[in-house]
Amino acid sequence: MARQVKRAFKYRFCPTGEQAAELSRTFGCVRLVCNRALEERTRAWYGEQRRVSCVQSSAALTGWKKTEELAFLTEVSSVPLQRSLRHLQTAFGNFFARRAEYPRFKSRKKSRASAEYTRSAFNWCDGQLTLAKMADPLDIRWSRPLPEGSVPTTVTVSRDSAGRWFVSLLCDDVIAPAPVAVNAVGIDAGITSLVTLSTGEKVANPKHERRDRARPARAQRELSRKAKGSANREKARRKVARVHARIADRRRDFLHTLSTRLVRENQTVVIEDITVRNLLKNGRLARAISDAAWAALRMMLEYRCAWYGGELVVIDRWFPSSKLCGACGTVREKLPLNVRAWTCDCGAVHDRDVNAAKNILAAGPAVSACGAGVRPQWSSPEGSRR
């Protein structure tokens, strides 16, 4: 059965000089309003033990526009400013629910420059998008068509560190049903092999960052030689950003292809709950773990399973998938990372990654039936999952 979902379609566009200036002003105002509201909320809580709601922040924004210091806020569309307050409210909600850390201030150099427009702040006519405060439509590079008959409900304009402009259109889309599949697969994430499947297949890790490591290193050396504040330094900085953007784009494309294939071929996908943040504390493996992008792969599996009617099962992070013998159920006390194959006392010979994937698949039905919080009796927080 077809599913109707909210889906974002992202495209590049080339703004005119006037449009680029207007969007840059909007980005700056959005950042200022968000930082001011965060400052007010922080001062109210730590100084007066008082919470500030989104409605109160919106009223404060109206007052800021009437001051001589911040009167320039009236020069840009009010919708992106209001949306930034909504996003700040969501960030505080995630913080109080212990799903995220305390919201941070937005930096001019490090934060993503973006602005969100709702239906009242843009005009969509005959496939052309015109934003508020602009006379001409955006010159969008339509790399793929929008769903037939769909009208964007939200538009997000952004500019990355490499100077590329993007527009993301949120539309209602109908996802065609995937071919009927009854297979289930267990996935073990790794570094040498990005994923190992319970079928015995190993998907090699492309190692995009490592393969192109010489290019960003050379660009970074050129950047370090430029005088701070000069135009040549800005050119060199953008060159570094373009190199890293190319690596990120290739990595993202590979993960999209892999996740789509896994979800279309299997009704149930079982993975481990890997805490990447903790694993990055390992100084020797942090760079390789970041290049593998396990968190991005999990996110793609989550929403694609929801789209195509599949089931994603996440087992406990302390489950000893690699140390558990799939034949007799014996758990080894120690299994160093350099041991890629081992023999159990029962005589079974295991490939470390394949055995882990099979054990993950075997643990999937119990977790699916009892909930993600179930912990097998042989697992232990004091022991390593590897």
PDB file of N, CA and C in Angstrom, residues 13 19-34 76 80-81 84 106-108 111-117 131 134 156-160 164-166:
ATOM      1  N   PHE A  13      20.979  26.280  -6.249  1.00  0.00           N
ATOM      2  CA  PHE A  13      20.492  27.403  -7.039  1.00  0.00           C
ATOM      3  C   PHE A  13      21.578  28.480  -7.080  1.00  0.00           C
ATOM      4  N   GLN A  19      19.712  38.988  -4.627  1.00  0.00           N
ATOM      5  CA  GLN A  19      19.186  37.877  -3.828  1.00  0.00           C
ATOM      6  C   GLN A  19      20.210  37.387  -2.810  1.00  0.00           C
ATOM      7  N   ALA A  20      21.471  37.289  -3.216  1.00  0.00           N
ATOM      8  CA  ALA A  20      22.513  36.847  -2.291  1.00  0.00           C
ATOM      9  C   ALA A  20      22.648  37.823  -1.122  1.00  0.00           C
ATOM     10  N   ALA A  21      22.575  39.117  -1.406  1.00  0.00           N
ATOM     11  CA  ALA A  21      22.675  40.114  -0.340  1.00  0.00           C
ATOM     12  C   ALA A  21      21.486  40.022   0.609  1.00  0.00           C
ATOM     13  N   GLU A  22      20.283  39.845   0.041  1.00  0.00           N
ATOM     14  CA  GLU A  22      19.083  39.736   0.884  1.00  0.00           C
ATOM     15  C   GLU A  22      19.137  38.488   1.768  1.00  0.00           C
ATOM     16  N   LEU A  23      19.560  37.369   1.183  1.00  0.00           N
ATOM     17  CA  LEU A  23      19.644  36.139   1.960  1.00  0.00           C
ATOM     18  C   LEU A  23      20.731  36.229   3.024  1.00  0.00           C
ATOM     19  N   SER A  24      21.848  36.862   2.707  1.00  0.00           N
ATOM     20  CA  SER A  24      22.921  37.019   3.699  1.00  0.00           C
ATOM     21  C   SER A  24      22.438  37.866   4.872  1.00  0.00           C
ATOM     22  N   ARG A  25      21.688  38.935   4.593  1.00  0.00           N
ATOM     23  CA  ARG A  25      21.115  39.734   5.681  1.00  0.00           C
ATOM     24  C   ARG A  25      20.148  38.899   6.509  1.00  0.00           C
ATOM     25  N   THR A  26      19.344  38.084   5.829  1.00  0.00           N
ATOM     26  CA  THR A  26      18.389  37.234   6.553  1.00  0.00           C
ATOM     27  C   THR A  26      19.104  36.238   7.444  1.00  0.00           C
ATOM     28  N   PHE A  27      20.173  35.613   6.929  1.00  0.00           N
ATOM     29  CA  PHE A  27      20.934  34.668   7.737  1.00  0.00           C
ATOM     30  C   PHE A  27      21.486  35.345   8.996  1.00  0.00           C
ATOM     31  N   GLY A  28      22.023  36.545   8.825  1.00  0.00           N
ATOM     32  CA  GLY A  28      22.571  37.260   9.971  1.00  0.00           C
ATOM     33  C   GLY A  28      21.506  37.618  10.995  1.00  0.00           C
ATOM     34  N   CYS A  29      20.340  38.044  10.522  1.00  0.00           N
ATOM     35  CA  CYS A  29      19.259  38.396  11.452  1.00  0.00           C
ATOM     36  C   CYS A  29      18.727  37.165  12.175  1.00  0.00           C
ATOM     37  N   VAL A  30      18.617  36.053  11.462  1.00  0.00           N
ATOM     38  CA  VAL A  30      18.167  34.811  12.092  1.00  0.00           C
ATOM     39  C   VAL A  30      19.133  34.396  13.199  1.00  0.00           C
ATOM     40  N   ARG A  31      20.435  34.486  12.916  1.00  0.00           N
ATOM     41  CA  ARG A  31      21.432  34.125  13.928  1.00  0.00           C
ATOM     42  C   ARG A  31      21.365  35.063  15.131  1.00  0.00           C
ATOM     43  N   LEU A  32      21.201  36.358  14.869  1.00  0.00           N
ATOM     44  CA  LEU A  32      21.135  37.328  15.969  1.00  0.00           C
ATOM     45  C   LEU A  32      19.914  37.090  16.847  1.00  0.00           C
ATOM     46  N   VAL A  33      18.758  36.885  16.229  1.00  0.00           N
ATOM     47  CA  VAL A  33      17.532  36.669  17.007  1.00  0.00           C
ATOM     48  C   VAL A  33      17.635  35.400  17.840  1.00  0.00           C
ATOM     49  N   CYS A  34      18.162  34.342  17.251  1.00  0.00           N
ATOM     50  CA  CYS A  34      18.307  33.086  17.992  1.00  0.00           C
ATOM     51  C   CYS A  34      19.242  33.254  19.183  1.00  0.00           C
ATOM     52  N   VAL A  76      14.106  42.510   6.848  1.00  0.00           N
ATOM     53  CA  VAL A  76      14.018  41.152   6.309  1.00  0.00           C
ATOM     54  C   VAL A  76      12.650  40.575   6.653  1.00  0.00           C
ATOM     55  N   PRO A  80      11.272  33.924   8.782  1.00  0.00           N
ATOM     56  CA  PRO A  80      12.463  33.190   9.232  1.00  0.00           C
ATOM     57  C   PRO A  80      12.858  33.498  10.671  1.00  0.00           C
ATOM     58  N   LEU A  81      12.614  34.729  11.119  1.00  0.00           N
ATOM     59  CA  LEU A  81      12.944  35.081  12.498  1.00  0.00           C
ATOM     60  C   LEU A  81      12.042  34.331  13.479  1.00  0.00           C
ATOM     61  N   SER A  84      13.044  30.674  13.650  1.00  0.00           N
ATOM     62  CA  SER A  84      14.237  30.425  14.474  1.00  0.00           C
ATOM     63  C   SER A  84      13.860  30.314  15.942  1.00  0.00           C
ATOM     64  N   LYS A 106      24.888  30.425  18.151  1.00  0.00           N
ATOM     65  CA  LYS A 106      25.267  30.247  16.754  1.00  0.00           C
ATOM     66  C   LYS A 106      26.463  31.139  16.425  1.00  0.00           C
ATOM     67  N   SER A 107      27.475  30.529  15.845  1.00  0.00           N
ATOM     68  CA  SER A 107      28.674  31.256  15.455  1.00  0.00           C
ATOM     69  C   SER A 107      28.562  31.711  14.002  1.00  0.00           C
ATOM     70  N   ARG A 108      29.096  32.896  13.717  1.00  0.00           N
ATOM     71  CA  ARG A 108      29.042  33.408  12.355  1.00  0.00           C
ATOM     72  C   ARG A 108      29.866  32.541  11.400  1.00  0.00           C
ATOM     73  N   SER A 111      28.613  28.057  12.344  1.00  0.00           N
ATOM     74  CA  SER A 111      27.231  27.587  12.267  1.00  0.00           C
ATOM     75  C   SER A 111      26.743  27.585  10.822  1.00  0.00           C
ATOM     76  N   ARG A 112      25.792  26.721  10.568  1.00  0.00           N
ATOM     77  CA  ARG A 112      25.198  26.627   9.226  1.00  0.00           C
ATOM     78  C   ARG A 112      24.301  27.824   8.976  1.00  0.00           C
ATOM     79  N   ALA A 113      24.529  28.528   7.872  1.00  0.00           N
ATOM     80  CA  ALA A 113      23.718  29.682   7.512  1.00  0.00           C
ATOM     81  C   ALA A 113      22.458  29.199   6.813  1.00  0.00           C
ATOM     82  N   SER A 114      21.311  29.420   7.429  1.00  0.00           N
ATOM     83  CA  SER A 114      20.052  28.942   6.847  1.00  0.00           C
ATOM     84  C   SER A 114      18.898  29.801   7.319  1.00  0.00           C
ATOM     85  N   ALA A 115      17.826  29.754   6.571  1.00  0.00           N
ATOM     86  CA  ALA A 115      16.591  30.455   6.915  1.00  0.00           C
ATOM     87  C   ALA A 115      15.420  29.639   6.398  1.00  0.00           C
ATOM     88  N   GLU A 116      14.370  29.560   7.196  1.00  0.00           N
ATOM     89  CA  GLU A 116      13.204  28.744   6.846  1.00  0.00           C
ATOM     90  C   GLU A 116      12.005  29.642   6.571  1.00  0.00           C
ATOM     91  N   TYR A 117      11.332  29.383   5.461  1.00  0.00           N
ATOM     92  CA  TYR A 117      10.155  30.152   5.047  1.00  0.00           C
ATOM     93  C   TYR A 117       8.946  29.229   5.012  1.00  0.00           C
ATOM     94  N   LEU A 131      10.834  34.132  -3.051  1.00  0.00           N
ATOM     95  CA  LEU A 131      10.820  34.330  -1.602  1.00  0.00           C
ATOM     96  C   LEU A 131      10.368  35.744  -1.262  1.00  0.00           C
ATOM     97  N   MET A 134      11.757  39.580  -2.252  1.00  0.00           N
ATOM     98  CA  MET A 134      12.476  39.419  -3.514  1.00  0.00           C
ATOM     99  C   MET A 134      11.514  39.630  -4.677  1.00  0.00           C
ATOM    100  N   THR A 156      13.466  25.865   2.885  1.00  0.00           N
ATOM    101  CA  THR A 156      14.653  26.187   3.677  1.00  0.00           C
ATOM    102  C   THR A 156      15.797  26.517   2.736  1.00  0.00           C
ATOM    103  N   VAL A 157      16.322  27.729   2.867  1.00  0.00           N
ATOM    104  CA  VAL A 157      17.445  28.190   2.050  1.00  0.00           C
ATOM    105  C   VAL A 157      18.700  28.154   2.915  1.00  0.00           C
ATOM    106  N   SER A 158      19.792  27.641   2.368  1.00  0.00           N
ATOM    107  CA  SER A 158      21.027  27.522   3.137  1.00  0.00           C
ATOM    108  C   SER A 158      22.231  27.784   2.249  1.00  0.00           C
ATOM    109  N   ARG A 159      23.346  28.078   2.901  1.00  0.00           N
ATOM    110  CA  ARG A 159      24.617  28.262   2.211  1.00  0.00           C
ATOM    111  C   ARG A 159      25.689  27.537   3.012  1.00  0.00           C
ATOM    112  N   ASP A 160      26.433  26.638   2.357  1.00  0.00           N
ATOM    113  CA  ASP A 160      27.438  25.883   3.083  1.00  0.00           C
ATOM    114  C   ASP A 160      28.758  26.646   3.120  1.00  0.00           C
ATOM    115  N   ARG A 164      28.282  27.291  -1.581  1.00  0.00           N
ATOM    116  CA  ARG A 164      27.224  26.759  -2.433  1.00  0.00           C
ATOM    117  C   ARG A 164      25.863  27.071  -1.806  1.00  0.00           C
ATOM    118  N   TRP A 165      24.897  27.445  -2.656  1.00  0.00           N
ATOM    119  CA  TRP A 165      23.553  27.783  -2.199  1.00  0.00           C
ATOM    120  C   TRP A 165      22.618  26.600  -2.455  1.00  0.00           C
ATOM    121  N   PHE A 166      21.782  26.298  -1.466  1.00  0.00           N
ATOM    122  CA  PHE A 166      20.833  25.191  -1.570  1.00  0.00           C
ATOM    123  C   PHE A 166      19.450  25.654  -1.138  1.00  0.00           C
TER     124      PHE A 166
END
